[in-house]
Amino acid sequence: MEHQFELVLLLLAIAAGITALAKKLKAPYPIALVIVGAILGLVHIPGLEELKSFIVEDEIFTFVIVSIFLPTLLGEATLKLPFSHLKENKTPILAMALFGTLVTYTVIGFLAVYLLGLDLKVAFIFAALMAATDPVSVLSIFKSMGVNHRLATIIEGESLINDGVAYVLFKISLTTFIFAGFTEFGQGLLEFFKASLGGLAIGLLLAYLFSKILRYFDDYPLEIVFSMILFYSSFFIAEIFHFSGVISVVAAGLVFGNYGAKIGMSPTTKLNIKTFWDVLALIANSFVFLMVGLEIANIDLSGKWMMILFAILIVLIGRSVAIYGSLSFTRHIPIAWKHVFNWGGLKGSLSIALALSLPVTFAGREDILVLTFGVVLFSLVVQGLTIKPLVNVLGVTKTKESSLSYEKTLSEIHQATAGRKAIEEMKDEATISPVIFNQLDKDYQNKLNKLHEELENLYKKFPRLQEDQLISARKKSLYAEYEAVEELVKQHLISSETAELEYKKIIDLLEKENKTESD
């Protein structure tokens, strides 16, 4: 046990070193880890052979990725994702994550049968693995480029829900020939809804309970422990009942990070819990992508390149049909964004971990492993390294200088406003004297005057900033109007017919604002 712990520490040191170097060079660290991991796996290095043989054991890899790191990565991503951002973009996110994932699964499955000659069950297990996406590499690139925040939110939101759907499809495909007949299709559909809704219910219930518990404590180390218990218990309890652990963690993270943070977390707790999960997610991602590289190098792809090339083509076709098909029903998504969604649908660690979890006795296991590893390697290296040039060519980035300057000024205005409000409360509570209040208030007023002047200068220098703020303000006010109509309906002050007309009017205005924002 002690020796194995030393091997884990050695792997962490290697992963941390590669990640640090990649960040220093402003390169996407997940891709760097995969490439270095593959090189380490292929080259004989004295002292590392035992580490490599330990890591690439199927049971070890699958257990580490699925049972240890997956709840961490899902929990961290959902914890810091504002529900309002998802609500604003729910239509494209749900279209891609639900309809798009099912289309991807169906198209890849049938093409794998007819073009690769795979058995029906094997083909659809492979299709389920290829329906899952991993946005870590893409989002790290987006962050460095200042890509439109709405585009990044849609990709992250799609991936979180999409992973859960793909995970359920994989579990179902192992036991049911979904497209073998009407009875099997109905059984598969029933299992899909059972696993999805069951996981959703467990995640929501546990997150609600833990959110309520937070109200009785103001102790951030303890609250961090609560968040860990929440994410892992959501995953494992759902799995015990044969529901989707992935969907359960996603639901739990969204509720805990929004509702729980609102009712039970102090500013200190919010800061520390975010920092904790940022660190844990960095460690998890560093481990995961290095292990993926080591595992890829352990698979013999020789002699099967033609089959792998066809598999890559099939996966690209499936993703393209899903993205352009699902988004054809949604308005105000620029064609450039659709291209980014399509090419940015990278495959990653979840696909490999699920492939390795297949029973050794499963007839098509070797074919699935070879195809999955080949596609993941292409996806992470080729697509991952070309997404940045594609984003530049399509012009979906913001003006970096303007956005950073605006965000800095806006942040300082909010800080000064909050500070001024705090001293006003202290004055009202008589915890500070009027003399002290006047002195501090004068300092804050001078600071705010200076910041508002900086903001006006930014508006003049970058006119688009003022337009974006107007759009954002209009959207928030329209959401408030929508909620006001809902309140009137609850109080029986207006009829449902009147409410529907008002809802439609507000939604039309929101779609107009979304179109303006995307243009």
Short mmCIF file of C-alpha atoms in Angstrom, two decimals, residues 5 37 80 89 91 103 108 112 129 149 161 200 232 253 256 275 298 301 360 363 387 390 404 415 462 492:
data_model
loop_
_atom_site.label_atom_id
_atom_site.label_comp_id
_atom_site.label_asym_id
_atom_site.label_seq_id
_atom_site.Cartn_x
_atom_site.Cartn_y
_atom_site.Cartn_z
CA PHE A 5 0.97 5.65 -2.56
CA GLY A 37 1.47 10.66 -21.35
CA LYS A 80 -19.68 27.57 -10.00
CA ASN A 89 -29.42 29.56 -22.80
CA THR A 91 -33.02 26.19 -25.51
CA VAL A 103 -29.16 11.84 -32.73
CA ILE A 108 -23.04 6.66 -35.12
CA ALA A 112 -20.88 1.67 -37.31
CA LEU A 129 -19.21 6.22 -25.75
CA HIS A 149 -19.29 34.04 -22.55
CA ILE A 161 -26.16 17.17 -19.34
CA LEU A 200 -32.27 13.78 -11.01
CA TYR A 232 -19.98 11.59 -3.74
CA GLY A 253 -24.11 20.74 -7.92
CA PHE A 256 -26.05 23.49 -4.01
CA THR A 275 -10.87 27.80 -4.23
CA ASN A 298 -0.92 0.76 -23.95
CA LEU A 301 -3.59 0.34 -32.72
CA VAL A 360 -13.28 -8.87 -20.30
CA ALA A 363 -17.23 -10.28 -27.39
CA ILE A 387 -10.04 24.75 -32.23
CA LEU A 390 -10.91 27.95 -35.97
CA LEU A 404 -10.77 43.06 -19.27
CA GLN A 415 -16.89 46.63 -4.40
CA PHE A 462 -15.28 50.86 -27.01
CA HIS A 492 -55.31 34.95 -9.25
#
